[in-house]
mmCIF file of N, CA and C in Angstrom:
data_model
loop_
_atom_site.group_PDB
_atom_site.id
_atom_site.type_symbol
_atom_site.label_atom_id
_atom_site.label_comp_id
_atom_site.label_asym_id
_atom_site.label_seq_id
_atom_site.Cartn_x
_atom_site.Cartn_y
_atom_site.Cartn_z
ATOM 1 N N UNK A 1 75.148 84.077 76.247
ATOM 2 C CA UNK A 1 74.737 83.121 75.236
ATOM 3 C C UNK A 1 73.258 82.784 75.400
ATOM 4 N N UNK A 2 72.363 82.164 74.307
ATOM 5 C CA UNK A 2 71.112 81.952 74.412
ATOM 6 C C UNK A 2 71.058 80.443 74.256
ATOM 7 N N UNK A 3 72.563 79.828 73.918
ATOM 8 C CA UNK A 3 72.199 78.455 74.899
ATOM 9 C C UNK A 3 71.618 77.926 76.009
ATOM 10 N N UNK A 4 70.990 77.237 76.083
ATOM 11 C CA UNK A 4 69.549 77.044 77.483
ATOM 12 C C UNK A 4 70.955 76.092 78.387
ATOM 13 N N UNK A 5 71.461 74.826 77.438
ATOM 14 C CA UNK A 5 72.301 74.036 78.398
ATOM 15 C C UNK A 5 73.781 74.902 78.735
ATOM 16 N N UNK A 6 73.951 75.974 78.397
ATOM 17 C CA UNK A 6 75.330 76.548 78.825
ATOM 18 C C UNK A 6 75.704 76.516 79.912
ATOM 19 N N UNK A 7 76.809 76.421 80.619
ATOM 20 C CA UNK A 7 77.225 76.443 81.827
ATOM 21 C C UNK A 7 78.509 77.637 81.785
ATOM 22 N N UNK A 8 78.664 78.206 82.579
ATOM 23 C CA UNK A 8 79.923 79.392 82.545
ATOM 24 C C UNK A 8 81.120 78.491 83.447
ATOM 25 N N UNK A 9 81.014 77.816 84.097
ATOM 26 C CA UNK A 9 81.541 76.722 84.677
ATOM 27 C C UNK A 9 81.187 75.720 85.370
ATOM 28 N N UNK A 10 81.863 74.195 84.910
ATOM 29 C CA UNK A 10 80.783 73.425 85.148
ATOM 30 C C UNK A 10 81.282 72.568 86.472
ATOM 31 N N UNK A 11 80.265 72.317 87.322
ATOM 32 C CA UNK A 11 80.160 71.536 88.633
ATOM 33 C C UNK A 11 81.191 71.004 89.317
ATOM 34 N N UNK A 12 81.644 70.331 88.080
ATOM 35 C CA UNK A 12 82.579 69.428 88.726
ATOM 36 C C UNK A 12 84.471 70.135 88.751
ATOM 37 N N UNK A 13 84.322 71.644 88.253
ATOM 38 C CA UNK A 13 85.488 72.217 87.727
ATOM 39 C C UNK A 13 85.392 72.945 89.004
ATOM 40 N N UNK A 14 84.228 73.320 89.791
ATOM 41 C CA UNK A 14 84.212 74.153 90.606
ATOM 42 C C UNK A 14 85.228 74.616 91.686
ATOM 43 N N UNK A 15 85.053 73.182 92.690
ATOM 44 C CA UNK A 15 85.659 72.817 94.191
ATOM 45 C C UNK A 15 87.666 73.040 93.372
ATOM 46 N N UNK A 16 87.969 72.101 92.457
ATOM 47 C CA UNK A 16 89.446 72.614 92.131
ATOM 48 C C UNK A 16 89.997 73.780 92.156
ATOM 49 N N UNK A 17 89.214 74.717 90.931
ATOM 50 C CA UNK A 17 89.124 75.828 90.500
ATOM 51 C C UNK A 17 89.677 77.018 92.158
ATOM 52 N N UNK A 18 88.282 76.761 92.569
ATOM 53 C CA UNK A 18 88.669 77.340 94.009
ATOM 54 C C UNK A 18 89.709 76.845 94.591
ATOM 55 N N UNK A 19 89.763 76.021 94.833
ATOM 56 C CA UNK A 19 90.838 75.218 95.781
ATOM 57 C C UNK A 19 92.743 76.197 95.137
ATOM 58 N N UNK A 20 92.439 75.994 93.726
ATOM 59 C CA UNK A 20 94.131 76.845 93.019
ATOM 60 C C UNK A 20 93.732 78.345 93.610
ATOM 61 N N UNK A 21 92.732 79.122 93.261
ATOM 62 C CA UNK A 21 92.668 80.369 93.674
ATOM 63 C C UNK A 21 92.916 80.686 95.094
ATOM 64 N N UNK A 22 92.923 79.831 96.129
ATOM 65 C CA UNK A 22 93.220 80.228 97.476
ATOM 66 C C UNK A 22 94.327 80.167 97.716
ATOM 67 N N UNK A 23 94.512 78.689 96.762
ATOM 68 C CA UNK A 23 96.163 78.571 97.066
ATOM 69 C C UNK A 23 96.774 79.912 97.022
ATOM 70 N N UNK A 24 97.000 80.013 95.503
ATOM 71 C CA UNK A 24 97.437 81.808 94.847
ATOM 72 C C UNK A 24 97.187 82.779 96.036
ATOM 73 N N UNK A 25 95.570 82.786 96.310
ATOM 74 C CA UNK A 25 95.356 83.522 97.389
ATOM 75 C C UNK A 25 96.109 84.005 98.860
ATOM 76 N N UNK A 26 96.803 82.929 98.926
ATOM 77 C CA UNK A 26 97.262 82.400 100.447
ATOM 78 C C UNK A 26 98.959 82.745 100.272
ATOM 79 N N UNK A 27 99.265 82.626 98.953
ATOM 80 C CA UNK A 27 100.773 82.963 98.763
ATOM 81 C C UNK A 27 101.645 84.211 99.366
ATOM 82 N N UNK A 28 102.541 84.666 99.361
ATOM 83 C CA UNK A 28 103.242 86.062 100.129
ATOM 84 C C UNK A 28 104.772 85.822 100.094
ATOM 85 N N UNK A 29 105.534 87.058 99.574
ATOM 86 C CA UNK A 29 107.096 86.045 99.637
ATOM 87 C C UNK A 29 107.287 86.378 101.329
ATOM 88 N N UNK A 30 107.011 86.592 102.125
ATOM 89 C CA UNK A 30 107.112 86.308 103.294
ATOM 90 C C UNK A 30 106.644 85.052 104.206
ATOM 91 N N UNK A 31 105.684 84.278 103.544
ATOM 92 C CA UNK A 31 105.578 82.892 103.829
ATOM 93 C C UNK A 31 106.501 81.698 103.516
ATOM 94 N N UNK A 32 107.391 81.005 103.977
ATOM 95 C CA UNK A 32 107.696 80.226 103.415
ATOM 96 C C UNK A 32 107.159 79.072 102.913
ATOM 97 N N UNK A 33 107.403 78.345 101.707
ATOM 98 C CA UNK A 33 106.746 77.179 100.772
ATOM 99 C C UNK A 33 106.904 75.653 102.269
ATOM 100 N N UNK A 34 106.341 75.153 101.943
ATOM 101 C CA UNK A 34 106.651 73.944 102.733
ATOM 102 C C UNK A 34 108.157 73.037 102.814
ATOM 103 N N UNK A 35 108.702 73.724 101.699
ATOM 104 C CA UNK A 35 110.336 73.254 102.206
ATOM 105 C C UNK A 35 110.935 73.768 103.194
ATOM 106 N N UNK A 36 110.407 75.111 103.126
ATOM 107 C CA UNK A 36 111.054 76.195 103.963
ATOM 108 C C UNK A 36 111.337 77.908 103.351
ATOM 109 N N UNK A 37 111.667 77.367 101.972
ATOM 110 C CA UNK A 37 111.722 78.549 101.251
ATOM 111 C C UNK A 37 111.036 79.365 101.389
ATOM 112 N N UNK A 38 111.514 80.328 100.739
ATOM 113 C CA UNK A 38 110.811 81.620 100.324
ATOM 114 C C UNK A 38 110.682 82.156 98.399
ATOM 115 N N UNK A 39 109.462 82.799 98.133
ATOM 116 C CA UNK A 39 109.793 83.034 96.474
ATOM 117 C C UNK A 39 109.616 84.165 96.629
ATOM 118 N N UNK A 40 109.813 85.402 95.482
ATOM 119 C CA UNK A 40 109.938 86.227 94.976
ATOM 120 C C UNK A 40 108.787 86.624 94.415
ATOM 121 N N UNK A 41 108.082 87.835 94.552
ATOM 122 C CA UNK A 41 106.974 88.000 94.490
ATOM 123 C C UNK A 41 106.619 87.892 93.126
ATOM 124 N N UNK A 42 107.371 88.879 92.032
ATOM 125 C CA UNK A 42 107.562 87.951 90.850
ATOM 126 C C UNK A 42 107.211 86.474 89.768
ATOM 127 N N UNK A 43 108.056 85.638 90.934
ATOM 128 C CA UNK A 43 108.161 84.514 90.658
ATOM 129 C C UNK A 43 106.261 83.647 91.319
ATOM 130 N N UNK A 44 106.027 84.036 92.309
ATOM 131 C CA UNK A 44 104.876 83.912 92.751
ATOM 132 C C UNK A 44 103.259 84.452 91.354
ATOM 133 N N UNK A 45 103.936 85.545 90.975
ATOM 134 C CA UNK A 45 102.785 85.730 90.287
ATOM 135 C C UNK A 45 102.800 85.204 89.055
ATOM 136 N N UNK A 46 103.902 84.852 88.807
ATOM 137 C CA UNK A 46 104.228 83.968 86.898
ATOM 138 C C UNK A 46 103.853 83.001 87.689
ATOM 139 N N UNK A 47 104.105 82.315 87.865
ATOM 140 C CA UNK A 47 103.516 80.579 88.528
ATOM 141 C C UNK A 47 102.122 80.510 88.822
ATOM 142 N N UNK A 48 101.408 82.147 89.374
ATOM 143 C CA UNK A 48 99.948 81.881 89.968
ATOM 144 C C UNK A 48 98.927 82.322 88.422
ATOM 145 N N UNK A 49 99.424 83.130 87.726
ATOM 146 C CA UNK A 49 99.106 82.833 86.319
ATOM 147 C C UNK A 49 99.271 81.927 85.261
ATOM 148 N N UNK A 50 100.732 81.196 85.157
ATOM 149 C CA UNK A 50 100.999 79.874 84.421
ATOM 150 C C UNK A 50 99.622 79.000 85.554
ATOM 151 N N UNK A 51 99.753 78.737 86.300
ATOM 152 C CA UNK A 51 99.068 77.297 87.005
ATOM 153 C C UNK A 51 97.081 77.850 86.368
ATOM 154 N N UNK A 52 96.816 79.081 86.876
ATOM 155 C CA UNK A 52 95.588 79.326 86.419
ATOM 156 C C UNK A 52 95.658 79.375 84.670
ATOM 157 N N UNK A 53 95.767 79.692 84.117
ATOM 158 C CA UNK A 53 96.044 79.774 82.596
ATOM 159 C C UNK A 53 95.993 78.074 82.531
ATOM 160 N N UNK A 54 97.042 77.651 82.633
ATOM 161 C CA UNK A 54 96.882 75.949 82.620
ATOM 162 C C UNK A 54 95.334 75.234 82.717
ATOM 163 N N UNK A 55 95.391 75.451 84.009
ATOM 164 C CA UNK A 55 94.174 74.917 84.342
ATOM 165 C C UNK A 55 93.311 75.079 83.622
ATOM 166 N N UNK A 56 92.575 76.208 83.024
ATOM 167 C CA UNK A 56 91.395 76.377 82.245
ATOM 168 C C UNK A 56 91.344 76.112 80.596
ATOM 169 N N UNK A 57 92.864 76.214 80.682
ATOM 170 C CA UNK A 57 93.177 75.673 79.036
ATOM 171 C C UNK A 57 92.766 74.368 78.809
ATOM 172 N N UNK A 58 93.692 73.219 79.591
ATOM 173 C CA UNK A 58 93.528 71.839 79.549
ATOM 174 C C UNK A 58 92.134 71.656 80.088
ATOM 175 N N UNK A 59 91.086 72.491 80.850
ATOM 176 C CA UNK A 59 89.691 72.032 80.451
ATOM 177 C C UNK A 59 88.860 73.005 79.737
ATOM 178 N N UNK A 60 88.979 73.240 78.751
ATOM 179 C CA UNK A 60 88.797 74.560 78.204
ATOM 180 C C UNK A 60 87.446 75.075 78.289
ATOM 181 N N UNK A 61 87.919 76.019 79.160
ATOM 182 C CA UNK A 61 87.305 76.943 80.276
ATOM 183 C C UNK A 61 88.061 78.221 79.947
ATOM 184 N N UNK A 62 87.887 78.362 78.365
ATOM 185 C CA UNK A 62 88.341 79.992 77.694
ATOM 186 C C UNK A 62 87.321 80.731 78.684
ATOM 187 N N UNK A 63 85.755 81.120 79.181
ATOM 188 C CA UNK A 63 85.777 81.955 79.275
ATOM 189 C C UNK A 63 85.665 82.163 81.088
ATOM 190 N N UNK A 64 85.960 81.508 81.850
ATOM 191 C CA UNK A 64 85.988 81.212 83.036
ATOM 192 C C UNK A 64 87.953 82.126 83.203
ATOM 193 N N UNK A 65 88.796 81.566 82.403
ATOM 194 C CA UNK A 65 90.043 81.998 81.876
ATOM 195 C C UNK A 65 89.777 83.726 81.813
ATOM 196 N N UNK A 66 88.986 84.045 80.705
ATOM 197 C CA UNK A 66 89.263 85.634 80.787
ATOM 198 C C UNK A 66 88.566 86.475 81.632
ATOM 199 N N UNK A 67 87.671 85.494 82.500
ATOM 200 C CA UNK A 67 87.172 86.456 83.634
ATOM 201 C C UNK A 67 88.322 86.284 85.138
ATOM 202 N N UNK A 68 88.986 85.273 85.070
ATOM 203 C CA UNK A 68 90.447 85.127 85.868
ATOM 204 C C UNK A 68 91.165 86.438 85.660
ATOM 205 N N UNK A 69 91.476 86.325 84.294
ATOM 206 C CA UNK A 69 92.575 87.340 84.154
ATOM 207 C C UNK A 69 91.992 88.698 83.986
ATOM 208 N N UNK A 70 91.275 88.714 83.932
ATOM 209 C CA UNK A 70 90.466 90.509 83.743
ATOM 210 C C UNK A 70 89.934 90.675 84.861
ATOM 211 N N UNK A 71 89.680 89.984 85.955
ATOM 212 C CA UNK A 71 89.236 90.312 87.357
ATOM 213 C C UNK A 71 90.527 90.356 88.394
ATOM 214 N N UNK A 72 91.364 89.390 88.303
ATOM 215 C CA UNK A 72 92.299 89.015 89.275
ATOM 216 C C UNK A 72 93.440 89.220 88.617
ATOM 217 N N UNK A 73 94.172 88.139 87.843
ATOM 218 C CA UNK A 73 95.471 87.775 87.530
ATOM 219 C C UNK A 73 95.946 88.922 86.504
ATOM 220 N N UNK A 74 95.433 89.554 85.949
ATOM 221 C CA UNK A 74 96.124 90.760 84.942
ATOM 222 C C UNK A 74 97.075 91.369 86.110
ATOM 223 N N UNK A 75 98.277 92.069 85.492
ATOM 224 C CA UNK A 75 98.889 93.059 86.170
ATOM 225 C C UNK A 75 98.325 94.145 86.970
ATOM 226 N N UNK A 76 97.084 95.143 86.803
ATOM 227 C CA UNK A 76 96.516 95.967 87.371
ATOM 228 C C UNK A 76 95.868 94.833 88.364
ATOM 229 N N UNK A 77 95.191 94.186 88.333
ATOM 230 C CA UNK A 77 94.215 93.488 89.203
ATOM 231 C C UNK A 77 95.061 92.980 90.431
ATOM 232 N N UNK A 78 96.214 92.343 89.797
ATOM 233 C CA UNK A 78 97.128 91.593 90.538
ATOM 234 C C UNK A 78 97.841 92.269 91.818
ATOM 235 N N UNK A 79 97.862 93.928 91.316
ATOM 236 C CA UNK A 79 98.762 94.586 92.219
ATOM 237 C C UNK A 79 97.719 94.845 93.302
ATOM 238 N N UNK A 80 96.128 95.008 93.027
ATOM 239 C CA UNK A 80 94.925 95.862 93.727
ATOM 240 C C UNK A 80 95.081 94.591 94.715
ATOM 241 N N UNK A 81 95.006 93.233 94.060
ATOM 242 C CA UNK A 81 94.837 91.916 95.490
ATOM 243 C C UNK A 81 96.075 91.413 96.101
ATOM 244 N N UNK A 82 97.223 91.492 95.950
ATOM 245 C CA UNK A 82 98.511 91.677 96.435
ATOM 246 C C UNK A 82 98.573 92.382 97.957
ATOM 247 N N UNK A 83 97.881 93.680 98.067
ATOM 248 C CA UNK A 83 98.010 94.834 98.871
ATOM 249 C C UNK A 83 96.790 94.203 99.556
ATOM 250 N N UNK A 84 95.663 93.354 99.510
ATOM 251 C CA UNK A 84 94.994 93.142 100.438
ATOM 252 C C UNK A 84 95.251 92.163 101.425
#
């Protein structure tokens, strides 16, 4: 954009933003959740896409959103950071 005040994401969205991605990050169905459980890897990645999707909607952060899902959270991306 040739908006001068644009921001691609702004300051205060930052520290959260990160904070959900590690979470996601940190997930494994071999970890158990703090109850004790365990999830389904599946179920791990609908939840780590619903919660990111959420997030950027309710501050709408469309394009912070499609660099999520076209870098990370898409299916191809998802399987490449899974395996790391």
């Amino acid at each position: 954009t040739r908006d001068p005040t644009y921001t691609f994401c702004p300051a205060w969205h930052q520290k959260p933003l990160l904070h959900l991605f590690t979470k996601h990050f940190c997930q494994h169905p071999v970890f158990p959740q703090r109850d004790g459980t365990t999830q389904l890897a599946e179920v791990i990645q609908w939840q780590a896409v619903h919660d990111m999707y959420s997030f950027c909607f309710q501050r709408g952060l469309r394009e912070v959103w499609a660099y999520m899902w076209n870098s990370w959270y898409c299916p191809t991306m998802w399987k490449l950071w899974v395996r790391s």
